[in-house]
CSV table of C-alpha atoms in Angstrom, one decimal:
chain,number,residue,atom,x,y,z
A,19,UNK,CA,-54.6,-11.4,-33.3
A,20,UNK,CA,-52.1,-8.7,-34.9
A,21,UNK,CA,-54.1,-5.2,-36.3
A,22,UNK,CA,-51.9,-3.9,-38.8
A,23,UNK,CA,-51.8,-0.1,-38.9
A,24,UNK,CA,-51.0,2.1,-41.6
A,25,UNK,CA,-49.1,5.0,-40.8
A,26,UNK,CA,-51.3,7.5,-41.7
A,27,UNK,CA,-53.7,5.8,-39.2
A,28,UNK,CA,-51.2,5.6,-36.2
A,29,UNK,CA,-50.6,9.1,-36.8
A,30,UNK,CA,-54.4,10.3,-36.8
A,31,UNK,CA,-54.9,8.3,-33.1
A,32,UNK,CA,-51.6,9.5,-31.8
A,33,UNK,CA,-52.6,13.2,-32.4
A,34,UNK,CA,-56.3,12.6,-31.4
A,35,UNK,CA,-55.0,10.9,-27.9
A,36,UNK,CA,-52.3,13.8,-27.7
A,37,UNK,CA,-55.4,16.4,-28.0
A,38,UNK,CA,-54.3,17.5,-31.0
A,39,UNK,CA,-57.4,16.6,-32.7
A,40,UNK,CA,-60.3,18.5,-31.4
A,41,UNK,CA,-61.4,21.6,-32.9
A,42,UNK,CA,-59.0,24.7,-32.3
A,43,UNK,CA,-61.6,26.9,-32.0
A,44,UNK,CA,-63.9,25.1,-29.4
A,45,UNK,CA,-64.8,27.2,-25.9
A,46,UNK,CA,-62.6,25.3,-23.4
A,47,UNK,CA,-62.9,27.0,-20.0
A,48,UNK,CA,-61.5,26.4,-17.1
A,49,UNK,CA,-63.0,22.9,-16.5
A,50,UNK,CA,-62.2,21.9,-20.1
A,51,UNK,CA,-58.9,22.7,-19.8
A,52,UNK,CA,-58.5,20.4,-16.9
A,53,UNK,CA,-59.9,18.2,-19.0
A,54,UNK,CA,-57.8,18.4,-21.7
A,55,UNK,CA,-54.2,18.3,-19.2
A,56,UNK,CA,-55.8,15.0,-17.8
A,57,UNK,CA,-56.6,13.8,-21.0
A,58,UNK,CA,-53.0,13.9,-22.6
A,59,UNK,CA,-51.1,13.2,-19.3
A,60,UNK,CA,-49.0,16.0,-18.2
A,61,UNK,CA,-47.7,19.7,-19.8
A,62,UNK,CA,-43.8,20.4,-19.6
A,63,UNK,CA,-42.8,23.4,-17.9
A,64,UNK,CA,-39.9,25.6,-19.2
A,65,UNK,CA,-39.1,29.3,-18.4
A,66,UNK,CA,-37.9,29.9,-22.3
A,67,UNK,CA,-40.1,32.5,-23.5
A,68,UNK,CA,-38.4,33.0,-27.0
A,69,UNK,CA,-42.1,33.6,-27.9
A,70,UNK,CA,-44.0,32.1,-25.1
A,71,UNK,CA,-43.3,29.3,-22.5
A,72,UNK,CA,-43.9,26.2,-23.6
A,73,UNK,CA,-46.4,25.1,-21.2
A,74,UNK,CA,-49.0,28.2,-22.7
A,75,UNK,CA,-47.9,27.4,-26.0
A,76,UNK,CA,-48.0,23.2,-25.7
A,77,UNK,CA,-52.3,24.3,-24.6
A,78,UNK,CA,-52.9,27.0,-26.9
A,79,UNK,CA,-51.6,25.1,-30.0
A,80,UNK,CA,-54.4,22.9,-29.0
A,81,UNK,CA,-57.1,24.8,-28.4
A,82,UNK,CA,-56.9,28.9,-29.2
A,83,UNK,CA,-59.4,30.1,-26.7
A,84,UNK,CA,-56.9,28.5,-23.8
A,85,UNK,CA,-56.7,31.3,-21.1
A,86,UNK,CA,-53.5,31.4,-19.2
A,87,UNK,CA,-55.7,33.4,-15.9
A,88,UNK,CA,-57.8,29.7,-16.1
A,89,UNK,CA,-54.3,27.5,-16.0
A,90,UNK,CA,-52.8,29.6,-12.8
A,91,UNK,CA,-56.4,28.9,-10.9
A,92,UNK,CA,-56.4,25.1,-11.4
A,93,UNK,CA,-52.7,25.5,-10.2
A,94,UNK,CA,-52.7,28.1,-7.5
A,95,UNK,CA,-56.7,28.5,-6.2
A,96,UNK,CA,-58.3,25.2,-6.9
A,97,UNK,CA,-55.3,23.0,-6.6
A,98,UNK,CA,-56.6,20.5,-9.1
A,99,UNK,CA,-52.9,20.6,-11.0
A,100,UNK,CA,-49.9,20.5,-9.2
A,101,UNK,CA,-46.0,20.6,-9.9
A,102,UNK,CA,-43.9,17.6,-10.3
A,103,UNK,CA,-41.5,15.7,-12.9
A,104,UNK,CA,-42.3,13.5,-15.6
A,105,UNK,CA,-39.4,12.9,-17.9
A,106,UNK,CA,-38.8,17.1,-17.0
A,107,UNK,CA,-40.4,19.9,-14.7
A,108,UNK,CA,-44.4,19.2,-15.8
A,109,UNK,CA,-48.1,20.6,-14.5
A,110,UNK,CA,-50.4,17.3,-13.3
A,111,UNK,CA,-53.8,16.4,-12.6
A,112,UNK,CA,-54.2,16.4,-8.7
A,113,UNK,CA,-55.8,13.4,-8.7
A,114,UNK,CA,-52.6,11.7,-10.0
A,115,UNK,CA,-51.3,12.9,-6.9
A,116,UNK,CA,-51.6,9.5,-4.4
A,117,UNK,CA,-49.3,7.9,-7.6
A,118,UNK,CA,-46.3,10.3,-7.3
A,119,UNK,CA,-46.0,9.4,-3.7
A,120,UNK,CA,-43.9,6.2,-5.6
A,121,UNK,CA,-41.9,8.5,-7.4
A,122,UNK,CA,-41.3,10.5,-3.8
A,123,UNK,CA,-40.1,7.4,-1.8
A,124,UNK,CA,-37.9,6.5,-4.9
A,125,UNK,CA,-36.3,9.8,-4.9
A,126,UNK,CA,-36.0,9.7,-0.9
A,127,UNK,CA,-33.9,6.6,-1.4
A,128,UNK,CA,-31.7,7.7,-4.2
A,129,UNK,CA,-31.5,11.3,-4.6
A,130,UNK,CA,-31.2,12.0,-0.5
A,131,UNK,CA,-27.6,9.5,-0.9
A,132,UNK,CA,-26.5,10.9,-4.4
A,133,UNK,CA,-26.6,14.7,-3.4
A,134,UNK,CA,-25.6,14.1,0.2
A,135,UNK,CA,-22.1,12.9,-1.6
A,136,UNK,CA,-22.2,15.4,-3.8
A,137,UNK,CA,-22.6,18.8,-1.4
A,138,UNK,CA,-20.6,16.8,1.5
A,139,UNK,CA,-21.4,16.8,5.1
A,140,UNK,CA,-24.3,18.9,6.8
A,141,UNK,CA,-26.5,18.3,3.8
A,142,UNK,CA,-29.1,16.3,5.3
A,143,UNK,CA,-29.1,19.0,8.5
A,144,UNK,CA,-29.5,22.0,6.1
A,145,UNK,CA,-32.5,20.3,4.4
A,146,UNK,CA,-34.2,19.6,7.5
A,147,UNK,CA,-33.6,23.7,8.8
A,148,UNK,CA,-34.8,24.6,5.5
A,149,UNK,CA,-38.2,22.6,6.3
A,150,UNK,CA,-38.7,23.9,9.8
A,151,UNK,CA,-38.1,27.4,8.6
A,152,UNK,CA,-40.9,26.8,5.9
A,153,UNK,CA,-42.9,24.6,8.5
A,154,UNK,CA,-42.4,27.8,11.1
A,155,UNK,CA,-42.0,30.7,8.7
A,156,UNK,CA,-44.9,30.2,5.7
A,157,UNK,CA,-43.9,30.1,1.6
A,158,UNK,CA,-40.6,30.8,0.6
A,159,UNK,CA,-38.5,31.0,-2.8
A,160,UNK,CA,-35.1,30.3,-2.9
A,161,UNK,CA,-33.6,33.7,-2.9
A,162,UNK,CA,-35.8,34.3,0.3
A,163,UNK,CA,-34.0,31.7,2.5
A,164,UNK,CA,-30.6,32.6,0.9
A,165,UNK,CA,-30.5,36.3,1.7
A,166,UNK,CA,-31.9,35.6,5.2
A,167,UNK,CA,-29.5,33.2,6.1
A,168,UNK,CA,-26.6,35.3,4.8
A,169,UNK,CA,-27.7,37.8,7.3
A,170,UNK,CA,-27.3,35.3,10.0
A,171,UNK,CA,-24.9,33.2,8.7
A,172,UNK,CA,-24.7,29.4,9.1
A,173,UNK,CA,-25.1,26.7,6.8
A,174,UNK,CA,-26.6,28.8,4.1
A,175,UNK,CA,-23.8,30.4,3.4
A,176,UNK,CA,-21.9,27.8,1.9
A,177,UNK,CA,-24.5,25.9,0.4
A,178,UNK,CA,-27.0,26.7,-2.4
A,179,UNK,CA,-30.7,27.1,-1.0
A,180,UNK,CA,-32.1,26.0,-3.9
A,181,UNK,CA,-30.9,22.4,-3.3
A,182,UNK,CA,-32.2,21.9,-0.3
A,183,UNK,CA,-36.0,23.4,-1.5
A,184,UNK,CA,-35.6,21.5,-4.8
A,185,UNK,CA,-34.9,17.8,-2.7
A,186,UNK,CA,-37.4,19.0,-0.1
A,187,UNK,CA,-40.0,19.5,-3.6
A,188,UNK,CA,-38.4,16.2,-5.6
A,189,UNK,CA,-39.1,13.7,-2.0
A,190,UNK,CA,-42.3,14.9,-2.3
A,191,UNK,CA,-41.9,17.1,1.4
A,192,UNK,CA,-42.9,20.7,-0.1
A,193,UNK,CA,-45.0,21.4,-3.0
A,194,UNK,CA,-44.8,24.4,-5.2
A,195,UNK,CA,-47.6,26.9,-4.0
A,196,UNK,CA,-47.4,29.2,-6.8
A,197,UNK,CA,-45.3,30.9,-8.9
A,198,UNK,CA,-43.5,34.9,-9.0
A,199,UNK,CA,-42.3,36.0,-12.0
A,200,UNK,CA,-41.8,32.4,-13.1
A,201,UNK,CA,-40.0,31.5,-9.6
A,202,UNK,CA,-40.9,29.0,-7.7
A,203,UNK,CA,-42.8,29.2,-4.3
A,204,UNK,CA,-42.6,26.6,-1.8
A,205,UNK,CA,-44.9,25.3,1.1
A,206,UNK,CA,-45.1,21.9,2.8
A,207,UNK,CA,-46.9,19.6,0.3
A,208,UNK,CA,-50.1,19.3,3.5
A,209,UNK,CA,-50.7,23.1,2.7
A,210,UNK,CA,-50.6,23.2,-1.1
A,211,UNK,CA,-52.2,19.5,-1.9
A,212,UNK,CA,-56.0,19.3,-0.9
A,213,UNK,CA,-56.6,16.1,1.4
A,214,UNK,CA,-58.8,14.3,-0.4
A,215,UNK,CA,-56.2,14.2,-3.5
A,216,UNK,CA,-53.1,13.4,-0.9
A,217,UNK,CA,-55.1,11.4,1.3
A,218,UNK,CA,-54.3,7.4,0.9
A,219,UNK,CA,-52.0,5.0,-0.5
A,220,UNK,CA,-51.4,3.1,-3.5
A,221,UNK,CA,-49.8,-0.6,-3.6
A,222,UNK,CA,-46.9,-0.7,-5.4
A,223,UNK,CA,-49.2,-3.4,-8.1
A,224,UNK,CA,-51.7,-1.2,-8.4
A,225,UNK,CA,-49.4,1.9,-9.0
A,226,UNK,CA,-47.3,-0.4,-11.8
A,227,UNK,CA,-50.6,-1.0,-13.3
A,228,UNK,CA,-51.9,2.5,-13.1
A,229,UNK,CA,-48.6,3.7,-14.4
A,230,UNK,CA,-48.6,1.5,-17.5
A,231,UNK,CA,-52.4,1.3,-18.1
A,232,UNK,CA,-52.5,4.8,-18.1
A,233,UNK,CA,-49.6,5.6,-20.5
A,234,UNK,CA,-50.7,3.4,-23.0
A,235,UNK,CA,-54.4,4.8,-22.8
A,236,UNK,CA,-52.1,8.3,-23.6
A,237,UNK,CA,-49.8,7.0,-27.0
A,238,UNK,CA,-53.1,4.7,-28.0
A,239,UNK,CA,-50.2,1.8,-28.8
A,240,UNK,CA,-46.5,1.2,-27.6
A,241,UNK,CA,-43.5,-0.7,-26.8
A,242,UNK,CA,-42.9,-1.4,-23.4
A,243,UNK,CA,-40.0,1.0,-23.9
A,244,UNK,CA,-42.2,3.5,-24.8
A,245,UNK,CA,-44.8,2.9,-22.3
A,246,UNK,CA,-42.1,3.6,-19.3
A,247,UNK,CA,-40.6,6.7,-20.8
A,248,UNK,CA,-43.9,8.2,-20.7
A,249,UNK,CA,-44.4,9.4,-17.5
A,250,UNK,CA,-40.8,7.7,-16.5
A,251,UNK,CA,-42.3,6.6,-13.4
A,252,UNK,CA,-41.3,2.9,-14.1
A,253,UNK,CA,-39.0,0.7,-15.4
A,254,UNK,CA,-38.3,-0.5,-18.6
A,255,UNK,CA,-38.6,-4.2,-17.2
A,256,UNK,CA,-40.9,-3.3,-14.7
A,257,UNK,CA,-43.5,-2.2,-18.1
A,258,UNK,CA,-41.9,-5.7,-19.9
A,259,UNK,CA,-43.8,-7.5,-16.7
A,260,UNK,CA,-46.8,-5.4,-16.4
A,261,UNK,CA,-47.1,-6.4,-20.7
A,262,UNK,CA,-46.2,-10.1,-20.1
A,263,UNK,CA,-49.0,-9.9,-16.8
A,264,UNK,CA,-51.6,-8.9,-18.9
A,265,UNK,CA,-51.3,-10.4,-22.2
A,266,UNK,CA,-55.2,-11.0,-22.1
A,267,UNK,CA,-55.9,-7.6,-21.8
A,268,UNK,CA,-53.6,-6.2,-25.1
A,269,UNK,CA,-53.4,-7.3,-28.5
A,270,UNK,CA,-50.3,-6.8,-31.2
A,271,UNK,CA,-50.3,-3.9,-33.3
A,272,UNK,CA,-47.7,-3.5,-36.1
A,273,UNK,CA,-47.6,-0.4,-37.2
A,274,UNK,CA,-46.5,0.9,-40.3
A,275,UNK,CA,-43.4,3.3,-40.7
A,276,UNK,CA,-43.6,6.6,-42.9
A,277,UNK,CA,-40.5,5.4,-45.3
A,278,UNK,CA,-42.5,2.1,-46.0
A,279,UNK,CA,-39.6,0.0,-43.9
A,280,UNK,CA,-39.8,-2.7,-41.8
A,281,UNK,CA,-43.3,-2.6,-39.1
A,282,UNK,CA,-43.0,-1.7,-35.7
A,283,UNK,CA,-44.5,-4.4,-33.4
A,284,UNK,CA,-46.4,-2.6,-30.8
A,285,UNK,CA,-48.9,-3.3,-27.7
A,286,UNK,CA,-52.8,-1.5,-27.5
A,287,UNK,CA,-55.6,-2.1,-25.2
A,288,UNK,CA,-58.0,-4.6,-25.8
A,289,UNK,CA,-60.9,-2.2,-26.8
A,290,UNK,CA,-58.3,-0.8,-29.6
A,291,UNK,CA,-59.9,-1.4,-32.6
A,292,UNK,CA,-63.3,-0.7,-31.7
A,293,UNK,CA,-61.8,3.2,-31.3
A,294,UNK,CA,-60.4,3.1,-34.9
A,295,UNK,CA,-63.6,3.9,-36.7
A,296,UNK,CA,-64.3,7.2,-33.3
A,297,UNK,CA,-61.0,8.7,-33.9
A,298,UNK,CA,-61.5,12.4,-36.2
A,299,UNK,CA,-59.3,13.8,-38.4
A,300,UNK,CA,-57.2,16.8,-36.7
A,301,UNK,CA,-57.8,20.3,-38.2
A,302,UNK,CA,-56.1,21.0,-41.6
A,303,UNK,CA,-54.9,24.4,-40.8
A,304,UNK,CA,-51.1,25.0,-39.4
A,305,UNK,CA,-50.2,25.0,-36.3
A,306,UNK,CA,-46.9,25.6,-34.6
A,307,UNK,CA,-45.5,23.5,-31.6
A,308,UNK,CA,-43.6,24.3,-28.6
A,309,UNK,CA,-39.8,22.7,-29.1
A,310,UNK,CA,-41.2,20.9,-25.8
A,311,UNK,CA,-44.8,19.2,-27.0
A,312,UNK,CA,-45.8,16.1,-25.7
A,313,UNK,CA,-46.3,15.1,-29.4
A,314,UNK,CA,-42.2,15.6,-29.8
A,315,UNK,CA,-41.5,13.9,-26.0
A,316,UNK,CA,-39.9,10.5,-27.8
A,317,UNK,CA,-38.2,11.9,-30.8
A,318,UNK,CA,-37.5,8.4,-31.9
A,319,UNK,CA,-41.3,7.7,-32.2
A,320,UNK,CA,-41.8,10.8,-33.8
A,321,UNK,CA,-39.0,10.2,-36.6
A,322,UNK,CA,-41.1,6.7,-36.9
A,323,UNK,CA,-44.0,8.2,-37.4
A,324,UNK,CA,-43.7,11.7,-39.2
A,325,UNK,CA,-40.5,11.0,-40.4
A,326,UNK,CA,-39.7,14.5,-38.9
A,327,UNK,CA,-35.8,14.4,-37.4
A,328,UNK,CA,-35.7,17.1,-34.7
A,329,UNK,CA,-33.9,18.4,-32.0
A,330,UNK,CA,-33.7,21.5,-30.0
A,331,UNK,CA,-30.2,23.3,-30.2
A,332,UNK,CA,-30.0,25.7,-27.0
A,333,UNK,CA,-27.5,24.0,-26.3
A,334,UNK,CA,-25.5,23.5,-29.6
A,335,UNK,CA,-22.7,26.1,-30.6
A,336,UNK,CA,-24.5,28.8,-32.6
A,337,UNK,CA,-21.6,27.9,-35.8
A,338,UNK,CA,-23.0,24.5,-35.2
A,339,UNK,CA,-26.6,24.9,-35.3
A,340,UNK,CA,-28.5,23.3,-38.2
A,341,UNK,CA,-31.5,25.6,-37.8
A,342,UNK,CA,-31.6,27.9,-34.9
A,343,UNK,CA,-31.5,28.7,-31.3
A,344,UNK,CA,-35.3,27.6,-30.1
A,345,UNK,CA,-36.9,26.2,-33.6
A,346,UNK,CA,-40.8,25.6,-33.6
A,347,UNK,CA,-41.9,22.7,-35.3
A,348,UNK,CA,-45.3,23.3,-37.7
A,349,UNK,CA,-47.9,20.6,-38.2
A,350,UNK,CA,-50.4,20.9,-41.0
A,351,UNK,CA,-53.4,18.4,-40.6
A,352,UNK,CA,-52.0,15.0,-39.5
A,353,UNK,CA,-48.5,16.0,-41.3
A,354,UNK,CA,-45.6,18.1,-39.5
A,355,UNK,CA,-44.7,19.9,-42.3
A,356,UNK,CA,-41.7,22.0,-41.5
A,357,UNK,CA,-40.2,24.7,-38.5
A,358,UNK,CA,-39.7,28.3,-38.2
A,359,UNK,CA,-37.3,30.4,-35.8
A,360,UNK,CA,-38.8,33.4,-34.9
A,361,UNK,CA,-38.8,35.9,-31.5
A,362,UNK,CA,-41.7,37.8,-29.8
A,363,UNK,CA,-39.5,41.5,-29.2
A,364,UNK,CA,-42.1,42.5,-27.0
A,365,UNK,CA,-40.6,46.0,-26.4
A,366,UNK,CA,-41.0,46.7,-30.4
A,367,UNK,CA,-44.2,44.8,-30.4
A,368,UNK,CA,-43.6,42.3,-32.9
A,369,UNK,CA,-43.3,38.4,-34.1
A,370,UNK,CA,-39.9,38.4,-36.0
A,371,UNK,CA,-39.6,35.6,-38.6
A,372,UNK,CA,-36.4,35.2,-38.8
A,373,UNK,CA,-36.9,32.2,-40.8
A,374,UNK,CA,-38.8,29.2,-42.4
A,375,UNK,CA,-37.9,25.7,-43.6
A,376,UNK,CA,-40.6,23.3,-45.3
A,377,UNK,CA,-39.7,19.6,-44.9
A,378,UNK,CA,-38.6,17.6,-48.2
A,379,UNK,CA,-41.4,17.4,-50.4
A,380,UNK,CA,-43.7,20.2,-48.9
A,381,UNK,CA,-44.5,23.0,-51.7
A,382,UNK,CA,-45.2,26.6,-50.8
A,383,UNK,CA,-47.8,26.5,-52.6
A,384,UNK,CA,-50.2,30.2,-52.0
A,385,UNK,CA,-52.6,28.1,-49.8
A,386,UNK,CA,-50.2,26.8,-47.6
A,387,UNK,CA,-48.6,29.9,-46.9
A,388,UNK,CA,-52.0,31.8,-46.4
A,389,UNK,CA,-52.4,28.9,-43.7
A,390,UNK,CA,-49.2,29.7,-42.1
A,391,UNK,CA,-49.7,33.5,-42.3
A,392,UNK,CA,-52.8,32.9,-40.3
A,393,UNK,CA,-51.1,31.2,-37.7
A,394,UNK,CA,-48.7,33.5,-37.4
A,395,UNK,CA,-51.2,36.2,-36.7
A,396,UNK,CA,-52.8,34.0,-34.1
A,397,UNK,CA,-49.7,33.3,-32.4
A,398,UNK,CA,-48.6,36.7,-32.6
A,399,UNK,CA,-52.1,38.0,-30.9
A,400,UNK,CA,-51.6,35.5,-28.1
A,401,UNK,CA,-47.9,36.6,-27.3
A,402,UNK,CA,-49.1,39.9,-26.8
A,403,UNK,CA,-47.5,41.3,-30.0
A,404,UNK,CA,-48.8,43.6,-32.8
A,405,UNK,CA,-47.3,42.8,-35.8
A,406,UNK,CA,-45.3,40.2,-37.6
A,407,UNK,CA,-42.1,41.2,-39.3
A,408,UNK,CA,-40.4,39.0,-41.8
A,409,UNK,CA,-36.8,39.2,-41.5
A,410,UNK,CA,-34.9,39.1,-45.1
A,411,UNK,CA,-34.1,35.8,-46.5
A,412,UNK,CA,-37.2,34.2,-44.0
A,413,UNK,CA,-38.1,31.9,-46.3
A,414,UNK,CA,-35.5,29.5,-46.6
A,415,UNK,CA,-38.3,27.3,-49.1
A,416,UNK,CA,-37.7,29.5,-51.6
A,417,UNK,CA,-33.9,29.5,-51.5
């Protein structure tokens, strides 16, 4: 059996299962938030703070009473979230923990050879002083171990401390305890991670399984490509097998494209379309979107579905920039509807707009802009600021 989906229907249950459906307004708390981080997967941590980081901003675009003080104790005091990489740097549910031990090994057999070439002999040594100074010594950033070891001389003088910590933290040997000012402390994992979330191991089958299952439960329906790139803990072919394996347990989707081309055969769940008629409608107001929202993770499937074509530029030549340094996408309802640069200048207390784009087709009509001036207060009032300030020539729209 093949459900064919219209595209305004895959888009409604891929924001639902991204969390972008519930009501922005909701009480969350502390156990709601965990919640909600377990419920779409995994936030993406980044230090950019053109307005806020993008792991604050990913949470509060979902949900406006999200309270940052709640996000640091799951991380730092209860330990239910910890550190780790997805596709990038992300916060994870604890109880995912036992799973990344997978990722560690793999790392331990690849990354340990590929940096050992690459930083040349003494490598391996270094990292294992750097652990028995942490093992000995207590927490540590990177700076820490670098100006000590200066003092003293030896191997840290001529090679970096943060790769050491960072292959020590990617083999799954320390754990980031907590942060200072946005730096990372490290401990050994057995003082960060609570027992009963490290504690045991997962066969390989079942960790494929969990890995796959899991994803697909996220994106509500996929392609095997898409399935592995979500938490890119497996294969490509290794989620081709796991599909093949359990070909009782899915059924075909072909979903539609927004430009009305050819459908996108896809794989769902078995209990698929009796969540059709459950899934709501997301919120009509505006919204914007950290560059680095899950919702944005596979630009390809977002093109597919929004037709929205976007790309963050930091690294593009200003002269070469289409729209701007650290663009913010904006969704309106189940539509992303166009992007806006703009700056917290926290010294001057305001939200500069320095400008706005509305994708082909979108009007500025007076109640779309009264939706997005609302969001910009919102935004504004969580990033500290007092004011917005509309640069001259913001609105590109009306160009």
């Amino acid at each position: 059996m093949t459900i064919r989906l219209s595209n305004s229907d895959a888009r409604r249950i891929f924001l639902a299962k991204q969390g972008l459906s519930g009501a922005p307004h909701r009480a969350l708390g502390k156990d709601g938030l965990l919640k909600l981080i377990h419920d779409i997967g995994f936030v993406q941590v980044d230090s950019i703070a053109t307005v806020e980081r993008a792991h604050h901003q990913i949470l509060f675009s979902r949900n406006q009473t999200y309270r940052r003080e709640h996000l640091t104790s799951l991380l730092e005091d209860d330990r239910e979230l910890f550190e780790h990489w997805t596709h990038d740097a992300s916060i994870i549910p604890s109880s995912f923990y036992r799973y990344w031990k997978h990722r560690f090994k793999w790392e331990g057999e690849t990354i340990v050879d590929r940096w050992s070439k690459w930083r040349g002999e003494g490598f391996e040594k270094g990292c294992d002083e750097t652990y028995e100074r942490i093992a000995k010594g207590g927490p540590v950033l990177a700076r820490d171990l670098k100006e000590a070891e200066h003092e003293s001389g030896g191997w840290w003088n001529w090679h970096p401390s943060k790769t050491a910590l960072e292959v020590l933290w990617r083999t799954g040997k320390l754990a980031i305890a907590r942060r200072e000012n946005f730096q990372k402390v490290y401990d050994l994992t057995e003082r960060v991670i609570p027992p009963h979330h490290q504690d045991g191991e997962v066969e390989h089958h079942e960790f494929i399984d969990w890995a796959c299952r899991s994803a697909l439960e996220r994106l509500g329906f996929a392609t095997h490509g898409e399935i592995a790139a979500f938490w890119d803990l497996v294969s490509p072919d290794e989620a081709k097998a796991w599909v093949a394996e359990h070909r009782d347990e899915l059924i075909d989707v072909s979903i539609e494209p927004i430009d009305g081309g050819k459908p996108r055969s896809s794989y769902a769940l078995a209990g698929f379309p009796d969540e059709l008629g459950d899934i709501p409608d997301p919120p009509g107001r505006v919204r914007v979107l950290s560059p680095f929202d899950p919702l944005l993770r596979d630009r390809n499937r977002t093109e597919r579905l929004f037709g929205f074509f976007y790309r963050i530029e930091i690294f593009v030549p200003e002269p070469k920039r289409e729209y701007g340094y650290y663009v913010f996408p904006l969704i309106e309802g189940d539509r992303l509807i166009g992007r806006i640069d703009m700056k917290a200048d926290r010294k001057r207390g305001s939200l500069d707009v320095r400008r706005l784009w509305l994708e082909r087709g979108v009007k500025p009509s007076s109640g779309r802009m009264e939706r997005i001036d609302a969001e910009l207060e919102r935004v504004a009032r969580f990033a500290g600021v007092e004011r917005i300030e509309r640069l001259d020539g913001w609105n590109a729209s009306l160009s």
